[in-house]
Short mmCIF file of C-alpha atoms and ligand atoms in Angstrom, two decimals:
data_model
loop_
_atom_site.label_atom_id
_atom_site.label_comp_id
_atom_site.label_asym_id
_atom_site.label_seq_id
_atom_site.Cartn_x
_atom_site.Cartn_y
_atom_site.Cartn_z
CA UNK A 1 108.40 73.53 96.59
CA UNK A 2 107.31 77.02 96.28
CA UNK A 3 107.43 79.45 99.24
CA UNK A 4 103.52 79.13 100.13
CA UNK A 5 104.25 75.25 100.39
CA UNK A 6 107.11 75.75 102.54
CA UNK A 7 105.42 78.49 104.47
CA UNK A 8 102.50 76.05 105.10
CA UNK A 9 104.93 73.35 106.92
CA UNK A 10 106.27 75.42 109.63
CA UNK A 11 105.75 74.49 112.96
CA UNK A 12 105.58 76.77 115.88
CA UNK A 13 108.63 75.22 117.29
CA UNK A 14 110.10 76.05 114.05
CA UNK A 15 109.47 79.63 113.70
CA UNK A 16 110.94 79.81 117.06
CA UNK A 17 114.31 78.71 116.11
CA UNK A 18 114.40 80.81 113.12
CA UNK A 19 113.94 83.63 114.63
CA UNK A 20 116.17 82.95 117.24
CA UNK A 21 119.37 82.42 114.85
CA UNK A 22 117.92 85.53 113.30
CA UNK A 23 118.59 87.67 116.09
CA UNK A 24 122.54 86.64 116.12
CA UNK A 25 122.74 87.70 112.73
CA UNK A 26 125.12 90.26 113.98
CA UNK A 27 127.13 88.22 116.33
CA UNK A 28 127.17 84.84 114.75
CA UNK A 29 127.84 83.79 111.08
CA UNK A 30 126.69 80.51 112.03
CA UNK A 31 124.73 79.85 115.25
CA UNK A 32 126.03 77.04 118.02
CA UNK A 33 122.99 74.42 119.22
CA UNK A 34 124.09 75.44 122.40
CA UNK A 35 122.86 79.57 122.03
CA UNK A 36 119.88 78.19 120.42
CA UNK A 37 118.96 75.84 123.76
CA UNK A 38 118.87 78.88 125.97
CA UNK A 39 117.73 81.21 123.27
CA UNK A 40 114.06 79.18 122.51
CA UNK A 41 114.03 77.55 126.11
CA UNK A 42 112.88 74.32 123.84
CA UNK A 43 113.69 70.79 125.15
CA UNK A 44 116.90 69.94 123.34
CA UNK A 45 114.65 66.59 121.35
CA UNK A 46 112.21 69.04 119.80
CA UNK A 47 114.98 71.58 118.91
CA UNK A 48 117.06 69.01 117.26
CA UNK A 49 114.03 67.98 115.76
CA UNK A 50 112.96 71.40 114.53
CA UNK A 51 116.35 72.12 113.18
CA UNK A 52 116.11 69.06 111.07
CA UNK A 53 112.94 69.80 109.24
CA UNK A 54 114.36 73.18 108.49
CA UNK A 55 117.42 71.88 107.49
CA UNK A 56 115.37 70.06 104.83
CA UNK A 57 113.31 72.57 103.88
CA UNK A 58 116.77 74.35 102.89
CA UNK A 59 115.71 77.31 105.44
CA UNK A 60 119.20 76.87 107.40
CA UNK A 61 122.78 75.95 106.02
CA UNK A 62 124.88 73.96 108.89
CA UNK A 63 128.41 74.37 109.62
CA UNK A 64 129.80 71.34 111.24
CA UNK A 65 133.55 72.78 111.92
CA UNK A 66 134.66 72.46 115.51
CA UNK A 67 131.56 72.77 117.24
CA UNK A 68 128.05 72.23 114.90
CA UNK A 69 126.17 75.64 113.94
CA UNK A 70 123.31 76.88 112.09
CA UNK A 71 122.54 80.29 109.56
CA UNK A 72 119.39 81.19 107.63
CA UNK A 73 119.25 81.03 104.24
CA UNK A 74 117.58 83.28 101.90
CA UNK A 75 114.56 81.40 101.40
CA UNK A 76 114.34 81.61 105.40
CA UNK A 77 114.45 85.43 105.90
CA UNK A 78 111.63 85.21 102.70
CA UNK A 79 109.82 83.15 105.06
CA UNK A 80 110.38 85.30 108.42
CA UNK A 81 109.15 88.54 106.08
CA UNK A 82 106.21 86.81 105.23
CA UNK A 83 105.41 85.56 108.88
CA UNK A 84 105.86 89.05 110.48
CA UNK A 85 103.66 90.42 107.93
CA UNK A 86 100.84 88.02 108.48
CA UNK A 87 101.16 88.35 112.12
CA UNK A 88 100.67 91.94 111.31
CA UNK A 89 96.91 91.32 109.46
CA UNK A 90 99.00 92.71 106.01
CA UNK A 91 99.05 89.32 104.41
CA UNK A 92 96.60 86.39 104.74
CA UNK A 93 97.88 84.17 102.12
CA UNK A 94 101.03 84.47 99.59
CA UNK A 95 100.81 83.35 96.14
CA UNK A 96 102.89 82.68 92.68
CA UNK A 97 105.61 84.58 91.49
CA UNK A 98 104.61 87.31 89.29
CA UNK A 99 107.47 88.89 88.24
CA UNK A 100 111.20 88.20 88.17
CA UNK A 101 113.67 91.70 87.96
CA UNK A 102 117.36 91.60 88.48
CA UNK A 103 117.44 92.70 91.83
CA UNK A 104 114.52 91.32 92.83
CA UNK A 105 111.57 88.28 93.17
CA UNK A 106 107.90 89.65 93.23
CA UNK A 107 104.93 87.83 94.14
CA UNK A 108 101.27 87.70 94.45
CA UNK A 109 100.34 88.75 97.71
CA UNK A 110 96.44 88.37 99.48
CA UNK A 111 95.51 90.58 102.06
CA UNK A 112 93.18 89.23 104.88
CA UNK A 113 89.99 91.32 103.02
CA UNK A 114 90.53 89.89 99.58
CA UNK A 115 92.55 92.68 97.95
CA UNK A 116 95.86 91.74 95.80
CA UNK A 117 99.46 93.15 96.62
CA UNK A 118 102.73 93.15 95.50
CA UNK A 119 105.25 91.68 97.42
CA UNK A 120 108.37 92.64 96.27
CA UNK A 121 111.45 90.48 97.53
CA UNK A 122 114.86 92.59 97.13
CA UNK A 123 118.08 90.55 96.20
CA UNK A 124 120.54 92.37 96.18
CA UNK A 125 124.26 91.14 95.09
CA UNK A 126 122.44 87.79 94.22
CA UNK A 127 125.28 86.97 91.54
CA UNK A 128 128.07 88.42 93.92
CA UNK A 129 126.70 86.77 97.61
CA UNK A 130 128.86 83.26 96.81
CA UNK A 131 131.62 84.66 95.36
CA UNK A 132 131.93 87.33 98.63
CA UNK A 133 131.02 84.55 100.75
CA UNK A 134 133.87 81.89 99.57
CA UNK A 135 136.69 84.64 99.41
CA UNK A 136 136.28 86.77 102.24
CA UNK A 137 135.99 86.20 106.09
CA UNK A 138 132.10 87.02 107.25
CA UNK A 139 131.65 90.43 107.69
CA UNK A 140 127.81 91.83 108.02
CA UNK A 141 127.72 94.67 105.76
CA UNK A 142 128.75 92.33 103.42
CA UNK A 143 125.94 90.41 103.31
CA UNK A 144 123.23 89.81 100.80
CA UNK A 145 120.32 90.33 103.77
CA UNK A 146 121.92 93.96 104.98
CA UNK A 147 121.99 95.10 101.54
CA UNK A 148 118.97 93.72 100.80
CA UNK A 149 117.01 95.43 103.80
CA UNK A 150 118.86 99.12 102.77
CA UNK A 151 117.18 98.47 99.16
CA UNK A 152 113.72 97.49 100.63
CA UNK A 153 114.26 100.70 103.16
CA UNK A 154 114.82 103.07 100.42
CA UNK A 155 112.12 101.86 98.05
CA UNK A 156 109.92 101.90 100.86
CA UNK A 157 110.69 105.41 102.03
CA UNK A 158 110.29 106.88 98.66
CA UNK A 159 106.73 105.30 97.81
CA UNK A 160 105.64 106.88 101.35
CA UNK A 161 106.79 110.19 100.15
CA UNK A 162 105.58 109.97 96.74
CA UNK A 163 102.17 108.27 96.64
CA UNK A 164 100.54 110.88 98.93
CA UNK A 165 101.98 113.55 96.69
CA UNK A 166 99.99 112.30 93.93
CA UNK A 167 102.23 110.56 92.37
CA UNK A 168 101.48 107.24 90.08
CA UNK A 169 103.40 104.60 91.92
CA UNK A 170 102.28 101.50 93.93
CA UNK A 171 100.67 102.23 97.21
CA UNK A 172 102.91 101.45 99.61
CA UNK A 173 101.24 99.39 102.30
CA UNK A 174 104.02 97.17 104.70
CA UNK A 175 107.78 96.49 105.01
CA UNK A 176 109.55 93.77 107.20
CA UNK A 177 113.22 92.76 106.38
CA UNK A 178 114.59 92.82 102.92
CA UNK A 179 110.37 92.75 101.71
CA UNK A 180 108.50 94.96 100.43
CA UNK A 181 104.19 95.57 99.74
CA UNK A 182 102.31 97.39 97.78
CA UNK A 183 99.21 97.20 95.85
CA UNK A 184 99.01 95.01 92.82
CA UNK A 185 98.62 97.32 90.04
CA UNK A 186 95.41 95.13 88.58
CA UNK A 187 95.94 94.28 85.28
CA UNK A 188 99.28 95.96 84.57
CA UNK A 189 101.69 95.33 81.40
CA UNK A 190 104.96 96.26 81.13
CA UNK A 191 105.61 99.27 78.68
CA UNK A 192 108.68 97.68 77.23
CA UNK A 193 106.19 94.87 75.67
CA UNK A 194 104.43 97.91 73.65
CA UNK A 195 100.82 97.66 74.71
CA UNK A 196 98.30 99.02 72.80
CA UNK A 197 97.69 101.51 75.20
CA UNK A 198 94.54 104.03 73.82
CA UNK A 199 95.65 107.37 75.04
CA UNK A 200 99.71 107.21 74.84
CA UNK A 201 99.46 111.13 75.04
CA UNK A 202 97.62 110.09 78.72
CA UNK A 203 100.01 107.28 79.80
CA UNK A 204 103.16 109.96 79.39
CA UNK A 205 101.67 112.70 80.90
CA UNK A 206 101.32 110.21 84.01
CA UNK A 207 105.26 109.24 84.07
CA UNK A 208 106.18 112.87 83.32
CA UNK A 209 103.67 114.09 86.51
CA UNK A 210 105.25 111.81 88.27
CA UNK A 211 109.30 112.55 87.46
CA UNK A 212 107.91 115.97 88.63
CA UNK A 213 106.33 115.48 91.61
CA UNK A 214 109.38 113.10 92.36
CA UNK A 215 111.64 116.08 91.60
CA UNK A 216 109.76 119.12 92.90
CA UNK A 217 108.05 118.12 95.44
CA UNK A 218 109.67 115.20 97.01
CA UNK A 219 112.84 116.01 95.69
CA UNK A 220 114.50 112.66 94.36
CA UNK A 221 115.57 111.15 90.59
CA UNK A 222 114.40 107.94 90.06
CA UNK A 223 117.71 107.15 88.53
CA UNK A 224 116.49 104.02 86.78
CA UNK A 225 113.66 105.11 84.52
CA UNK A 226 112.92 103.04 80.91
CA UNK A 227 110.00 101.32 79.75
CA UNK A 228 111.38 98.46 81.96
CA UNK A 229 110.36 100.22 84.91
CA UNK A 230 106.86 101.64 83.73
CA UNK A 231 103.71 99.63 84.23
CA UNK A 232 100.69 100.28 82.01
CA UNK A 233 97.13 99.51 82.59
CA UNK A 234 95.57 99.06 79.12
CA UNK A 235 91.93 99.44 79.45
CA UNK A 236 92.41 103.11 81.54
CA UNK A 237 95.71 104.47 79.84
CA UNK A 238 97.34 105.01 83.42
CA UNK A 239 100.79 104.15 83.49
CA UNK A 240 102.86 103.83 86.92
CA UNK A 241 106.25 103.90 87.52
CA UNK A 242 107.82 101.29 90.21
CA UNK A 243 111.23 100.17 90.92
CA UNK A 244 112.42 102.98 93.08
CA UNK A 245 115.42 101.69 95.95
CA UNK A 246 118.21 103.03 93.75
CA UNK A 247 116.73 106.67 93.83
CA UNK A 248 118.91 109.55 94.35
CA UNK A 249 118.25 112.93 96.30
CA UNK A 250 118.22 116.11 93.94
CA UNK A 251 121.08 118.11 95.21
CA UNK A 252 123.26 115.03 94.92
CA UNK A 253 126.14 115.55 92.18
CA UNK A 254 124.38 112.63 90.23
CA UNK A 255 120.73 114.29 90.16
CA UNK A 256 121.30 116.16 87.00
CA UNK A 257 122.43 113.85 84.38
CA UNK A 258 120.31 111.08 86.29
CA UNK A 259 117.23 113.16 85.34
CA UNK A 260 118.22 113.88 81.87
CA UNK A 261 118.88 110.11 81.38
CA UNK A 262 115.77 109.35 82.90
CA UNK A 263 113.73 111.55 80.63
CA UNK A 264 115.83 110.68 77.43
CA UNK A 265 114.74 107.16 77.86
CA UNK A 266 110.94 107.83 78.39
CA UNK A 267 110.72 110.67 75.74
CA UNK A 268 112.52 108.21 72.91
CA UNK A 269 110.72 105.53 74.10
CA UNK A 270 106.89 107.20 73.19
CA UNK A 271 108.38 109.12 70.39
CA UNK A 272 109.56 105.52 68.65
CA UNK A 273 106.86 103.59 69.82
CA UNK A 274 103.52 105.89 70.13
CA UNK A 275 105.04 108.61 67.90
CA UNK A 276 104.58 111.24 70.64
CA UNK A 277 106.95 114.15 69.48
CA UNK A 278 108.56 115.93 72.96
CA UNK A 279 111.99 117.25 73.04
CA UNK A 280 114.02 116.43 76.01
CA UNK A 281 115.61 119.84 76.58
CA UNK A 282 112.54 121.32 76.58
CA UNK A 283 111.09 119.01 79.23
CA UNK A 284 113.53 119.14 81.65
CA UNK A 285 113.79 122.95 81.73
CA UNK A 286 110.48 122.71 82.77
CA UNK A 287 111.27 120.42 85.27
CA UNK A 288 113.65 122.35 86.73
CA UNK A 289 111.73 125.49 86.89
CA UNK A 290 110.50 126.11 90.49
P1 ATP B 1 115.20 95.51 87.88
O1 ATP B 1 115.71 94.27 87.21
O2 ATP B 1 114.85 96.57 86.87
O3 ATP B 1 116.07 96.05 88.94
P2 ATP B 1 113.50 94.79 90.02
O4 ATP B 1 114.07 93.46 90.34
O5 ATP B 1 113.98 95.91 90.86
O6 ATP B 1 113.77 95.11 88.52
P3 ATP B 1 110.72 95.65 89.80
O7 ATP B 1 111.02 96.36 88.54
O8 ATP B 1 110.32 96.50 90.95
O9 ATP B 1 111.91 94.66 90.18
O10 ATP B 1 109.54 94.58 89.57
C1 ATP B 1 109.71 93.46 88.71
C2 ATP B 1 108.41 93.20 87.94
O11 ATP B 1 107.35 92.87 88.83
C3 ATP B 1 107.90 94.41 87.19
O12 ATP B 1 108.47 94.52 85.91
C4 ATP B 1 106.40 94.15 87.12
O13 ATP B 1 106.08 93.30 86.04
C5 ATP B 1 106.12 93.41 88.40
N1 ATP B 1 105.58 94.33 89.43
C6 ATP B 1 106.30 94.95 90.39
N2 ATP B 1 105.52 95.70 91.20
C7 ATP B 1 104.26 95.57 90.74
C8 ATP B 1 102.97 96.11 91.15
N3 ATP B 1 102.84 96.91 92.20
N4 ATP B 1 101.89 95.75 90.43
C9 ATP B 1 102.01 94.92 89.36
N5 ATP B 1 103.18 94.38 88.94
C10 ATP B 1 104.29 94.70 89.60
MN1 MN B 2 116.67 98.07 86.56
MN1 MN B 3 112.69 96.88 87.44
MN1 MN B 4 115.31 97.51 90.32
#
């Protein structure tokens, strides 16, 4: 079942009791029936029976040790994002996944007008969460869902500072828990896959506007820069760069080689691929002119 299918079989009852073991997250690693009775003031037969259809829906994980307890799983904060956010009029409808990163799940979002968004789903410490989990007692900063919602945060943040600025990156448009929005760049390609792209010269002058305006104006490194992180739209020659939680601020002791690095990787990249000539030096000494 994908997330819209599971989305579409929640009772009311149901997002009641999610968000109620939700908001123990910080006391509870796993929630007692008993805190969830008071909590959602439901009648104990249509909790139970809410509890079981999200138990198999694999949106909670029980604990049956000396007294029986509930947590959310991943998939149920995913679904708790996208609730808040269609309660909010952001999202009317969510739809396939359109693109898988490392840290990350991003899918097809509707909003209630018709427009298409990005909704970017951070995972962070996906391959470490189990291993944490089994060999360590529960702590909270620990956990994949904290981390998660400091990644979302950040990327978040920066977009607000950067797309007003000018800068080609997503338009930021919501944020609830570890999710993100933003427009879907419409018909987008990945520069690593080498798109015939027109007007290269066009499509780097975009990513190097927007390293500056990141640096000068708003004061951050990306940190993360490559063709993997560069979108390009064919038909216009406009390229955007996304991908921006792990961003660092300029006067940290990282910035400068960060920047450099950065740059190297874009600069090679349209030199070997477009056969745009720009030397690295010189760019960032321009970069770092006030
Ligand atoms: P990484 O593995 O580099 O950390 P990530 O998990 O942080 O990646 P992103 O790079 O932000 O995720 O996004 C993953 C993919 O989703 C992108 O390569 C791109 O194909 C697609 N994508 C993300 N945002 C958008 C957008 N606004 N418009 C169109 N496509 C997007
Ligand atoms: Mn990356
Ligand atoms: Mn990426
Ligand atoms: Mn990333």
């Amino acid at each position: 079942m994908n997330l819209k299918e599971i989305y579409a079989q929640l009772t009311e009852d149901d997002i009641k009791v999610l968000k109620a073991i939700e908001r123990r997250l910080k006391t509870h690693e796993f929630v007692p029936v008993e805190i969830l009775e008071k909590e959602t003031k439901l009648p104990l037969h249509r909790l139970e029976r809410s509890l079981y259809h999200l138990n198999k829906l694999k949106l909670l994980r029980r604990m049956s040790g000396s007294s029986l307890g509930y947590r959310l799983t991943i998939l149920a904060y995913d679904v708790l994002a996208i609730h808040t956010l269609m309660k909010r009029g952001v999202l009317a409808e969510i739809g396939d996944k359109i693109g898988v990163g490392k840290e990350s799940d991003v899918y097809l979002g509707i909003a209630p007008g018709g427009k298409r968004l990005a909704v970017k789903f951070h995972r962070v410490g996906r391959k470490s969460f189990r291993h944490v989990a089994r060999n360590r007692p529960y702590k909270l900063e620990d956990s994949w869902l904290l981390q998660s919602k400091v990644s979302a945060s950040r990327e978040f943040a920066a977009l607000k500072e950067l797309y007003p600025r000018g800068a080609k990156v997503p338009k930021p448009v919501d944020k609830s828990r570890h999710v993100v929005v933003t427009e879907l760049i419409e018909g987008a390609v990945e520069l690593y896959t080498k798109p015939d792209i027109p007007d290269p010269l066009k499509a780097l002058e975009d990513v190097l506007v927007t390293i500056e305006i990141a640096y000068k104006d708003v004061g951050i490194v990306h940190g993360d820069l490559s063709e993997y992180n560069i979108i390009v739209v064919p038909s216009t020659s406009e390229a955007f760069i996304i991908d921006w939680p792990q961003y660092v601020e300029k006067d940290s002791p990282l910035a400068e080689r960060l920047l450099r690095r950065d740059v190297e990787y874009v600069v090679r990249f349209f030199k070997k691929v477009y056969g745009i000539p720009l030397d690295v030096d010189e760019v960032v000494r321009r970069l770092k002119e006030l």
